[in-house]
PDB file of N, CA and C in Angstrom:
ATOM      1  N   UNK Y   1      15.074  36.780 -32.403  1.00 55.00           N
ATOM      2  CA  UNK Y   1      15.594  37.571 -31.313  1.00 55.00           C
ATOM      3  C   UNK Y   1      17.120  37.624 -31.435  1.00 55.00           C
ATOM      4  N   UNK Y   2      17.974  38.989 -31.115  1.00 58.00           N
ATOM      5  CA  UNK Y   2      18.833  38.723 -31.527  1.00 58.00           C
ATOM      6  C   UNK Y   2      19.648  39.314 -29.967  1.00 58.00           C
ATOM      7  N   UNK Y   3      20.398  39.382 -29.535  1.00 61.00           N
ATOM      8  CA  UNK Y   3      20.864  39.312 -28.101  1.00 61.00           C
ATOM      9  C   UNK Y   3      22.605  39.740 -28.418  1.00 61.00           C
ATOM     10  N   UNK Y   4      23.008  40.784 -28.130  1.00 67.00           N
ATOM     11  CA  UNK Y   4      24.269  40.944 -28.103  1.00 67.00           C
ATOM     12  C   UNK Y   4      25.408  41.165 -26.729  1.00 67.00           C
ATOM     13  N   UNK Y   5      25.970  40.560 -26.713  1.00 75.00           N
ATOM     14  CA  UNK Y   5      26.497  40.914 -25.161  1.00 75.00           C
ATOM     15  C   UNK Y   5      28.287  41.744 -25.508  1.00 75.00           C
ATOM     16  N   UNK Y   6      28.162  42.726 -25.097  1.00 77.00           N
ATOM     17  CA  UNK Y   6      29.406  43.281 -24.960  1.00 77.00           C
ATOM     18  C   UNK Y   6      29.613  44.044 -23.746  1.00 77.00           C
ATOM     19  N   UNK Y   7      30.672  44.775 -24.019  1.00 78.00           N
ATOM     20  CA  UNK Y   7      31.341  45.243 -22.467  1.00 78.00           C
ATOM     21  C   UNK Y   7      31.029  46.958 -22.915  1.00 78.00           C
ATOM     22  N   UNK Y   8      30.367  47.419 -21.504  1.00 85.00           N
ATOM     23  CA  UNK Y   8      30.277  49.537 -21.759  1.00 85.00           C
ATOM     24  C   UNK Y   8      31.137  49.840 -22.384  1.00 85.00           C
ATOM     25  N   UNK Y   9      31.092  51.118 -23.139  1.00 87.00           N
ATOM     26  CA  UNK Y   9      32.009  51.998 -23.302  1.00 87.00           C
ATOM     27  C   UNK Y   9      33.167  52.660 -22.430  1.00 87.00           C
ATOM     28  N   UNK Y  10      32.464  52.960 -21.187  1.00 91.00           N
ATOM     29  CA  UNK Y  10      33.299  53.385 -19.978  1.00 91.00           C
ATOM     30  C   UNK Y  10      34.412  51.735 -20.025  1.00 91.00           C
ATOM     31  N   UNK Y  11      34.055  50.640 -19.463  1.00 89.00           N
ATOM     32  CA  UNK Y  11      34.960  49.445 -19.643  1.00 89.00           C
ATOM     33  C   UNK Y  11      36.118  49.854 -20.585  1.00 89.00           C
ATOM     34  N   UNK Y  12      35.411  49.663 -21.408  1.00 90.00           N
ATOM     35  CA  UNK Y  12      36.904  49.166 -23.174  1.00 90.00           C
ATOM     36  C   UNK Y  12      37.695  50.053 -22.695  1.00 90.00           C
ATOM     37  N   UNK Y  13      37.196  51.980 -22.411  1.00 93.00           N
ATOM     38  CA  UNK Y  13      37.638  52.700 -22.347  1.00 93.00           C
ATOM     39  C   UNK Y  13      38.995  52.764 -21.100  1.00 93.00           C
ATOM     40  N   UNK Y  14      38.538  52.196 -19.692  1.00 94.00           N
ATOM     41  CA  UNK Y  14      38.936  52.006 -18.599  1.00 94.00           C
ATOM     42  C   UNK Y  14      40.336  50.920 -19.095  1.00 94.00           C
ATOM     43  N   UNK Y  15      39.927  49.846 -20.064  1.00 91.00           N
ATOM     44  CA  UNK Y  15      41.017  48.696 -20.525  1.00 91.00           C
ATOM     45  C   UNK Y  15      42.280  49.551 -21.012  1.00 91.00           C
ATOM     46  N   UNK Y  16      41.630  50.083 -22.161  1.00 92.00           N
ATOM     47  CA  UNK Y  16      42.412  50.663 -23.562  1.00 92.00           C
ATOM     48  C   UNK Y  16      43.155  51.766 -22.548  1.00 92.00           C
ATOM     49  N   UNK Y  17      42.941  52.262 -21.095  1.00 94.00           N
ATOM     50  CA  UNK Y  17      44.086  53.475 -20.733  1.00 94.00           C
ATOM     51  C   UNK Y  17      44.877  52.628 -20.071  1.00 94.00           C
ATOM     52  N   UNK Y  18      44.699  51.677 -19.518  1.00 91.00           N
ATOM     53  CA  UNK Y  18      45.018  50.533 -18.990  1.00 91.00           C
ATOM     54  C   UNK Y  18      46.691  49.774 -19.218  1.00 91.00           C
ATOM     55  N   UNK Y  19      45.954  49.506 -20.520  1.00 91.00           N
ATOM     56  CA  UNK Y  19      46.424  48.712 -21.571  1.00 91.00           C
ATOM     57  C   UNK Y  19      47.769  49.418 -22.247  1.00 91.00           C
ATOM     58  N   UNK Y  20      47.379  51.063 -22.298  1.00 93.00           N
ATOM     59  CA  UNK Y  20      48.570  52.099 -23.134  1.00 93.00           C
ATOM     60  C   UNK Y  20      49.641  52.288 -21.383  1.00 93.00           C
ATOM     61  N   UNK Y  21      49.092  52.201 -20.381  1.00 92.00           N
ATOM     62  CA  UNK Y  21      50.137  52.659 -18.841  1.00 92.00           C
ATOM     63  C   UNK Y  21      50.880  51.242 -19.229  1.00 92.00           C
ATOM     64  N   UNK Y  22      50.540  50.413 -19.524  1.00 91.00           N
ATOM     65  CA  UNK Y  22      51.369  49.266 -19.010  1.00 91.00           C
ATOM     66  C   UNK Y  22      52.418  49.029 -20.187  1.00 91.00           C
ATOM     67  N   UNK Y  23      52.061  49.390 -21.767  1.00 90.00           N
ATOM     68  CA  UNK Y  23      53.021  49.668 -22.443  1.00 90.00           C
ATOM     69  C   UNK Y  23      52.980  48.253 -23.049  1.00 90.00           C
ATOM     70  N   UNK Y  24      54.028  48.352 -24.166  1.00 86.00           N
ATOM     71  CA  UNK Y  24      54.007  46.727 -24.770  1.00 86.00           C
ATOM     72  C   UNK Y  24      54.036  45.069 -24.125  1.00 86.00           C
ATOM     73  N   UNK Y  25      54.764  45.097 -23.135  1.00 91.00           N
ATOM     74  CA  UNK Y  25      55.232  43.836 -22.255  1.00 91.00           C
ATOM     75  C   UNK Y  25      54.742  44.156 -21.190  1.00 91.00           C
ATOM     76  N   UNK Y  26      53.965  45.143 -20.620  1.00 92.00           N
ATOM     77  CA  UNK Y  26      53.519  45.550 -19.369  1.00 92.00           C
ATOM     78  C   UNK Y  26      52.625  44.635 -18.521  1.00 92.00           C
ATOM     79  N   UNK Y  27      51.718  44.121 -19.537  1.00 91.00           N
ATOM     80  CA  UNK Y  27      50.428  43.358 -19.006  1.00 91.00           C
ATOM     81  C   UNK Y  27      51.046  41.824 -18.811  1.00 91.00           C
ATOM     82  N   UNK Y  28      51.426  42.040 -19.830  1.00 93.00           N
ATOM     83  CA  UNK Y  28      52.534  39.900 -19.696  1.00 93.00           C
ATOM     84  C   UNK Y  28      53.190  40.006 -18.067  1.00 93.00           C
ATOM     85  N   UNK Y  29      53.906  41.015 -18.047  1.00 94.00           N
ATOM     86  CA  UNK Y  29      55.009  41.176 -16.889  1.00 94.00           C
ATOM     87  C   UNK Y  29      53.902  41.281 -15.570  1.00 94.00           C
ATOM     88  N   UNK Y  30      53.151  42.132 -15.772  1.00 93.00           N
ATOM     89  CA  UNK Y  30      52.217  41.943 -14.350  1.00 93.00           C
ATOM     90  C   UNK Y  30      51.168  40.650 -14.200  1.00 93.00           C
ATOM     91  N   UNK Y  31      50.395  40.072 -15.222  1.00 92.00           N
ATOM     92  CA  UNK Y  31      50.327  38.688 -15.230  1.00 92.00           C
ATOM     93  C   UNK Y  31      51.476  37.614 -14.172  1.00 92.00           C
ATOM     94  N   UNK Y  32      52.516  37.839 -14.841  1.00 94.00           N
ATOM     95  CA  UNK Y  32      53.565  36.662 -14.749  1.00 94.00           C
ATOM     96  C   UNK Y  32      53.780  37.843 -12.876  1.00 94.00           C
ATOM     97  N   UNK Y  33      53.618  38.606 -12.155  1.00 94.00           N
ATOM     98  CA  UNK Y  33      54.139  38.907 -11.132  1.00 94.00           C
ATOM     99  C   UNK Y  33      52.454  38.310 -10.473  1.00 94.00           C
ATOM    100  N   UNK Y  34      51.439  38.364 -10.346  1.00 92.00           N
ATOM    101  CA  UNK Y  34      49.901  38.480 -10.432  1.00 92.00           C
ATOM    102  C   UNK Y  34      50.451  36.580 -10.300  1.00 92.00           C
ATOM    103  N   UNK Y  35      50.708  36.048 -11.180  1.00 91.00           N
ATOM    104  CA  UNK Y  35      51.024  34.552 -11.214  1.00 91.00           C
ATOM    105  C   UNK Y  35      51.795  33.850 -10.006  1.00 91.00           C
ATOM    106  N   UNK Y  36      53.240  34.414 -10.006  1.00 92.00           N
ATOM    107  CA  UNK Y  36      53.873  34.198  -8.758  1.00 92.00           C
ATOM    108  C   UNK Y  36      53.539  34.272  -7.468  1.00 92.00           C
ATOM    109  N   UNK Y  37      52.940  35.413  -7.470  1.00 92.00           N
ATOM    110  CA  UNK Y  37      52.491  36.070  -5.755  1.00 92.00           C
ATOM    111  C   UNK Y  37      51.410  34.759  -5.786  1.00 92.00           C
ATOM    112  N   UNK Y  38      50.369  34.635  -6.237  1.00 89.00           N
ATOM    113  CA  UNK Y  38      48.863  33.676  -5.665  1.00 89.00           C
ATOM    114  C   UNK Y  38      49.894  32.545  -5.886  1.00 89.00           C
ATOM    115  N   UNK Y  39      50.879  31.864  -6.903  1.00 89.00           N
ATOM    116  CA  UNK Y  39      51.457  30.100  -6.428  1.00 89.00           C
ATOM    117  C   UNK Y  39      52.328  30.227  -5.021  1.00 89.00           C
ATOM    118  N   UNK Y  40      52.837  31.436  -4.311  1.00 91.00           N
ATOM    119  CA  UNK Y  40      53.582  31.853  -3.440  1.00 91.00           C
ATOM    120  C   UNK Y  40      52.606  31.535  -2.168  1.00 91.00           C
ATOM    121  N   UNK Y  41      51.736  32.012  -2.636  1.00 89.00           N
ATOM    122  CA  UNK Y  41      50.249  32.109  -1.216  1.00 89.00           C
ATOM    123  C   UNK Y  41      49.695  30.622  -0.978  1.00 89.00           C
ATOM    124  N   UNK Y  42      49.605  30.358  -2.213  1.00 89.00           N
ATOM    125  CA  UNK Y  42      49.009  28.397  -2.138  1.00 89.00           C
ATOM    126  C   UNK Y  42      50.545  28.048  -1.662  1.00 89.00           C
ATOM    127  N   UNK Y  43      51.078  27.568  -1.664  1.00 90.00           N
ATOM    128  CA  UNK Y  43      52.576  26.866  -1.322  1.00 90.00           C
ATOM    129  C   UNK Y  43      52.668  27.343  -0.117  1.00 90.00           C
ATOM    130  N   UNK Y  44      51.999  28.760   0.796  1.00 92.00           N
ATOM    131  CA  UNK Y  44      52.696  29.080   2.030  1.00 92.00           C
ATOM    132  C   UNK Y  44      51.147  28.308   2.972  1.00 92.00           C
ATOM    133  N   UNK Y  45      50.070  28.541   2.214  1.00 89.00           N
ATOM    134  CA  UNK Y  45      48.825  28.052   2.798  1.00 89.00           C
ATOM    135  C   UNK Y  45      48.813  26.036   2.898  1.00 89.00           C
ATOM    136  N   UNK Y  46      49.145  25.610   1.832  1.00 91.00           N
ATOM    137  CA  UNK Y  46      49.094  24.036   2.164  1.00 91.00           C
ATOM    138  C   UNK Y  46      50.522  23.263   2.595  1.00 91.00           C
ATOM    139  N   UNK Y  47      51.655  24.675   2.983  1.00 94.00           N
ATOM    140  CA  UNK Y  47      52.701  24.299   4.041  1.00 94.00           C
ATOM    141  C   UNK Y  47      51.798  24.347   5.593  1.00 94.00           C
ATOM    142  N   UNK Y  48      51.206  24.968   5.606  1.00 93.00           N
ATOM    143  CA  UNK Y  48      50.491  25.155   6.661  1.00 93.00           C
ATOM    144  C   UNK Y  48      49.607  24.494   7.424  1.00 93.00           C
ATOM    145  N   UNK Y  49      48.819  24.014   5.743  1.00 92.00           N
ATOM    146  CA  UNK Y  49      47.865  23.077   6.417  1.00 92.00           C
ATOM    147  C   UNK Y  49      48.628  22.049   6.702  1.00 92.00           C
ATOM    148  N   UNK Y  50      49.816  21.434   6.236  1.00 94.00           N
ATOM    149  CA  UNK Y  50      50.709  19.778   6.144  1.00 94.00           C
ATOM    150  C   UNK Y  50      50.995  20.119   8.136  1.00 94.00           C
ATOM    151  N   UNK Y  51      51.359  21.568   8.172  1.00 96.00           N
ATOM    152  CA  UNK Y  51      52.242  21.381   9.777  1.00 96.00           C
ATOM    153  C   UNK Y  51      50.848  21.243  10.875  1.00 96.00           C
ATOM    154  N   UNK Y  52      49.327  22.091  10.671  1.00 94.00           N
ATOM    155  CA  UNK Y  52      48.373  21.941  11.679  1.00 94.00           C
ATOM    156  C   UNK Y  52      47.259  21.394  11.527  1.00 94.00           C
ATOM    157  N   UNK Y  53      47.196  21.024  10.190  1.00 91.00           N
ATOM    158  CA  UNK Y  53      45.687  19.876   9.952  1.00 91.00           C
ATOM    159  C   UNK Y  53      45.862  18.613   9.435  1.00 91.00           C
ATOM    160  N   UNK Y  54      47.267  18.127   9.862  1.00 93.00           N
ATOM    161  CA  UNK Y  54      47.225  17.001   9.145  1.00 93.00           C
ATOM    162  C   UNK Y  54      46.371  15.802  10.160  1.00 93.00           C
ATOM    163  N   UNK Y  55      45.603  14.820   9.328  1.00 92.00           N
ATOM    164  CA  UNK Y  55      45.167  13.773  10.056  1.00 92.00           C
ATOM    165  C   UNK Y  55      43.314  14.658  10.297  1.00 92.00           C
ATOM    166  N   UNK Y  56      43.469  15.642  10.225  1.00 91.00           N
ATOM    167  CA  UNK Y  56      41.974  16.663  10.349  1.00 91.00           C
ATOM    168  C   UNK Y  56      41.363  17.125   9.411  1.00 91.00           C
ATOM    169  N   UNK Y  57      42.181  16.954   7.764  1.00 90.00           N
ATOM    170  CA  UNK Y  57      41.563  17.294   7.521  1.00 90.00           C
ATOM    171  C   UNK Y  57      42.053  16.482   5.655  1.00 90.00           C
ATOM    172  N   UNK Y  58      41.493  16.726   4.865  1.00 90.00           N
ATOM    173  CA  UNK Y  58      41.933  16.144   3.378  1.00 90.00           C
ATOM    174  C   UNK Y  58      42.161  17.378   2.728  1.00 90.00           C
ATOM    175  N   UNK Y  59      43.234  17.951   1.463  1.00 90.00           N
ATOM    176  CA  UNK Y  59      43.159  18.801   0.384  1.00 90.00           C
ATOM    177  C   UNK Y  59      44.570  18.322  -0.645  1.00 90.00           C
ATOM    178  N   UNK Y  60      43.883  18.582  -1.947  1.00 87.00           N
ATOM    179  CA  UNK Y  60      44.951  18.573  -2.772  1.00 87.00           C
ATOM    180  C   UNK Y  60      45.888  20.110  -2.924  1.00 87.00           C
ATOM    181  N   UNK Y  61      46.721  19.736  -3.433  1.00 87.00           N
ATOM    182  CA  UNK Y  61      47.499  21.312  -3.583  1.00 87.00           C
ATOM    183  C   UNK Y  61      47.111  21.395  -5.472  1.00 87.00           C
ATOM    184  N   UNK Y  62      46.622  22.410  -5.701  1.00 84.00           N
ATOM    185  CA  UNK Y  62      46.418  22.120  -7.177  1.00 84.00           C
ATOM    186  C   UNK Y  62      47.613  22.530  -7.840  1.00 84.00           C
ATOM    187  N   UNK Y  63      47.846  21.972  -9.105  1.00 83.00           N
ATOM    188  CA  UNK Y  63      49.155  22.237 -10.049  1.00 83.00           C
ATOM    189  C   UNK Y  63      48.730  23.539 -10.429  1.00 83.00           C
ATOM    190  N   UNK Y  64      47.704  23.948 -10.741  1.00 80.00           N
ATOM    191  CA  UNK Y  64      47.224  25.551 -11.493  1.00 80.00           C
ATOM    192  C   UNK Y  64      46.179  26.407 -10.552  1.00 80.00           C
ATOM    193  N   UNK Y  65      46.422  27.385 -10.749  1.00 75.00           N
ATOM    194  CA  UNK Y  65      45.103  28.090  -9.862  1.00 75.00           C
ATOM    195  C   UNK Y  65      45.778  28.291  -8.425  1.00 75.00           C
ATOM    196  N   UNK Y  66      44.847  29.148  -7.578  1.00 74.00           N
ATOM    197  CA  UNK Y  66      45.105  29.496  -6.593  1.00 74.00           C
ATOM    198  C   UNK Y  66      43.948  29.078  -5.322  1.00 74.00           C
ATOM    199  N   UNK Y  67      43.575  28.417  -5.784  1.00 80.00           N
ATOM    200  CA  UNK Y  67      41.772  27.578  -4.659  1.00 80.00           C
ATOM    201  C   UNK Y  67      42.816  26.480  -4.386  1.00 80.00           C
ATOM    202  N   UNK Y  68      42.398  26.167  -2.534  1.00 82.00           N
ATOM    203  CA  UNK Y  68      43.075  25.133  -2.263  1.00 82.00           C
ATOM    204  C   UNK Y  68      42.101  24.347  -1.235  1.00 82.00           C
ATOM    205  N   UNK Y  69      41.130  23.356  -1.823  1.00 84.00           N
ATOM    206  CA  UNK Y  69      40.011  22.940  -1.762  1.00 84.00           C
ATOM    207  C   UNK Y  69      40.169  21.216  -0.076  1.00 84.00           C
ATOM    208  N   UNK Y  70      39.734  22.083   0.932  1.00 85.00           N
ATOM    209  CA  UNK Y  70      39.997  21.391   2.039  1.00 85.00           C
ATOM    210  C   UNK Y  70      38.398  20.462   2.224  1.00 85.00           C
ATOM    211  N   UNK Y  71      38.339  19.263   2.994  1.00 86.00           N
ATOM    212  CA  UNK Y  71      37.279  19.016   3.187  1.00 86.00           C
ATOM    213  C   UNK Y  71      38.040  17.844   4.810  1.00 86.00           C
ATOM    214  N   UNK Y  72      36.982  18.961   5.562  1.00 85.00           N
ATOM    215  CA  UNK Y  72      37.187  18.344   7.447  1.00 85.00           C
ATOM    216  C   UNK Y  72      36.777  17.268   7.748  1.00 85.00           C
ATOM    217  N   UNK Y  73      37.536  16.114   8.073  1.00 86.00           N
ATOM    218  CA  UNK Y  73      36.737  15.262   8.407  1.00 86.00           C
ATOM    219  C   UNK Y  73      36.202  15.062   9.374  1.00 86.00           C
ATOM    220  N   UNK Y  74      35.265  13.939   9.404  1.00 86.00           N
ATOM    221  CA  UNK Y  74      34.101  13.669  10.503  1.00 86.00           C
ATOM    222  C   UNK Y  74      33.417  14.983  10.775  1.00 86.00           C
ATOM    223  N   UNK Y  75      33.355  15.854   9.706  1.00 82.00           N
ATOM    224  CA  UNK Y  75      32.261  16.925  10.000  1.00 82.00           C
ATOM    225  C   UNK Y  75      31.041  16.899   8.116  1.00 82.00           C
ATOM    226  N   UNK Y  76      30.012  16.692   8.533  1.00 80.00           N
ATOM    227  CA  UNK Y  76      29.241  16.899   7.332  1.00 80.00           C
ATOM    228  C   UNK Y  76      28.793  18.058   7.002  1.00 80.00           C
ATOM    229  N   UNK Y  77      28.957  19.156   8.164  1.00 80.00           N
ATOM    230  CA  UNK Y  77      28.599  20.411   7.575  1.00 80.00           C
ATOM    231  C   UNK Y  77      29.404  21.401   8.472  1.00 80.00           C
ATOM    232  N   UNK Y  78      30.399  21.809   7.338  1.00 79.00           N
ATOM    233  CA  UNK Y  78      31.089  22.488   8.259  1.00 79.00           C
ATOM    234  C   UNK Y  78      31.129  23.973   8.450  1.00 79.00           C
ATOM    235  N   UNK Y  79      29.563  24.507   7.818  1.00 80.00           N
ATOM    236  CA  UNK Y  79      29.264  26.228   7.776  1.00 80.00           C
ATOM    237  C   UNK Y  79      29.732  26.924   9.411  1.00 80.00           C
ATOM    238  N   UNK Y  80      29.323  26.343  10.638  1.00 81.00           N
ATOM    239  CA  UNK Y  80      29.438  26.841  11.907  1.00 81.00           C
ATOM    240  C   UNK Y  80      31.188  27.279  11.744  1.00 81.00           C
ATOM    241  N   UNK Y  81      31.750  25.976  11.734  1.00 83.00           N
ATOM    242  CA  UNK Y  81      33.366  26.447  11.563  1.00 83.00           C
ATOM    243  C   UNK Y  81      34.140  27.275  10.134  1.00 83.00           C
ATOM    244  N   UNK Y  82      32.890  27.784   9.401  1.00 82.00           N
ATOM    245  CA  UNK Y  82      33.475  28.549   8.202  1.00 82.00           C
ATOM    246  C   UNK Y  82      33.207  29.766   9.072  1.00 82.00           C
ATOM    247  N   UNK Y  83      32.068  30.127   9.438  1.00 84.00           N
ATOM    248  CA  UNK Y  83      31.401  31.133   9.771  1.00 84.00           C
ATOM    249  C   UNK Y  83      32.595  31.908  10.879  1.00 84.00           C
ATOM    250  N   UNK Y  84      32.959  30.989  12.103  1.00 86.00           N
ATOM    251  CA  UNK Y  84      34.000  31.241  12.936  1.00 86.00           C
ATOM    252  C   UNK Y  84      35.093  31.652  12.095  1.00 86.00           C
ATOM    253  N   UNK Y  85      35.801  31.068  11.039  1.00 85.00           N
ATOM    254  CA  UNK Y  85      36.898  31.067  10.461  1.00 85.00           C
ATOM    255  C   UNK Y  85      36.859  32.385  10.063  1.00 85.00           C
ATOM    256  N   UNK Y  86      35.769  32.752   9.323  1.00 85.00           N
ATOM    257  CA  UNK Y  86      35.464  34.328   8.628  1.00 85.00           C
ATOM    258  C   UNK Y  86      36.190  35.136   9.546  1.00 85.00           C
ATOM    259  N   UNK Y  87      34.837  35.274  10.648  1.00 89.00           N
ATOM    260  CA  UNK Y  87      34.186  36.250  11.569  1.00 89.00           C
ATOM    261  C   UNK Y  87      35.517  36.908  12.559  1.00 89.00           C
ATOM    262  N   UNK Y  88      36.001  35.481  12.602  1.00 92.00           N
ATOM    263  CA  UNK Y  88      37.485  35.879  14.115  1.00 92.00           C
ATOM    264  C   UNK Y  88      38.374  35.492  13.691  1.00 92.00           C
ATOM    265  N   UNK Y  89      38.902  35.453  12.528  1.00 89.00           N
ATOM    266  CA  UNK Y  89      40.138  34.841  12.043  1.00 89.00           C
ATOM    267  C   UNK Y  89      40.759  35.427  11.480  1.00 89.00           C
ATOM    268  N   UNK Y  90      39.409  36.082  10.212  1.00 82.00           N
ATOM    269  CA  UNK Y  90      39.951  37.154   8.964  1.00 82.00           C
ATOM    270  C   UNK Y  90      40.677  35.973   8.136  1.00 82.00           C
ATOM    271  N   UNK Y  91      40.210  34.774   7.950  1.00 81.00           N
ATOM    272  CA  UNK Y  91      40.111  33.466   7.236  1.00 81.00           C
ATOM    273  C   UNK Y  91      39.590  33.589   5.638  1.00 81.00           C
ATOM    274  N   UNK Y  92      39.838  33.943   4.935  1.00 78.00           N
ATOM    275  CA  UNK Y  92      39.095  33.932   3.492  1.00 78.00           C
ATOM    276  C   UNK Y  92      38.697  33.161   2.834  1.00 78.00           C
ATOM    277  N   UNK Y  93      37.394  32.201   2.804  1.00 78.00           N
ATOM    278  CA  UNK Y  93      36.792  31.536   2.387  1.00 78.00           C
ATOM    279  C   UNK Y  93      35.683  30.798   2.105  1.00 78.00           C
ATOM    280  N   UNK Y  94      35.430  30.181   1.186  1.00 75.00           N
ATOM    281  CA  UNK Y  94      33.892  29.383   0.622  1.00 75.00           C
ATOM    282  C   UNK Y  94      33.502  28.007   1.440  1.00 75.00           C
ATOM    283  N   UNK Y  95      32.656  28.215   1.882  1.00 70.00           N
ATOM    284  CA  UNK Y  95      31.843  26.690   1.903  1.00 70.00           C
ATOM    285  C   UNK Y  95      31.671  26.218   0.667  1.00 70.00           C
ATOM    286  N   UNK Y  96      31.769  24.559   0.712  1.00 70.00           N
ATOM    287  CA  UNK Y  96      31.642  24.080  -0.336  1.00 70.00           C
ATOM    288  C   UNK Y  96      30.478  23.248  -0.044  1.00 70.00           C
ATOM    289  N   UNK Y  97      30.249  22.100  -1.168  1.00 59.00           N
ATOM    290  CA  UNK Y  97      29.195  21.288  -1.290  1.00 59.00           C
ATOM    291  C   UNK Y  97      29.607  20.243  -1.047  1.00 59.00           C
TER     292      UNK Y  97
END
C-alpha cells in the first residue's frame, strides 16, 4: 500500500501567489511582526493574571509560544467557569486536562 500525503493544487497555488506578494524578505519580516504581536499579547495577558489571579490561580509564562497554560485552584473541573469565560467575556480559550 502506498499512501501519499500532499497539499491541493489550489493550496501550493494559493502559497506560491503568496509567497511572490511578499517578495524576497517579505515572509521573514511578517513572521518576525506575527512573532512580536502574540510575545506582546502573552506579556500583556500574564501581567494580568500577576495583578487579578494571584493566590487563585497557578501558570507559567512560557519562554516560546503564545499558550499561557493556567490551572484554578481548589477547582477540579473547571468547564462551568470556561464555559462563562467564553460565553460573557469573549475570553479565548481551552479546557485542559
Amino acid at each position: 500500500e502506498v499512501l501519499t500525503w500532499s497539499v491541493s493544487g489550489s493550496q501550493q497555488s494559493m502559497l506560491l501567489s503568496m509567497l511572490k506578494e511578499f517578495g524576497k524578505d517579505g515572509l521573514h519580516t511578517h513572521l518576525q511582526t506575527l512573532q512580536c504581536t502574540y510575545a506582546k499579547r502573552c506579556n500583556n495577558l500574564a501581567a494580568a493574571c500577576r495583578r487579578h489571579l494571584e493566590g487563585l490561580c497557578r501558570w507559567e509564562v512560557p519562554e516560546f509560544g503564545m499558550f499561557l497554560w493556567l490551572q484554578v485552584s481548589g477547582i477540579k473541573d473547571a468547564s462551568a467557569l470556561v464555559d462563562d469565560l467564553i460565553e460573557n467575556h469573549g475570553v479565548a480559550l481551552v479546557p485542559g486536562g
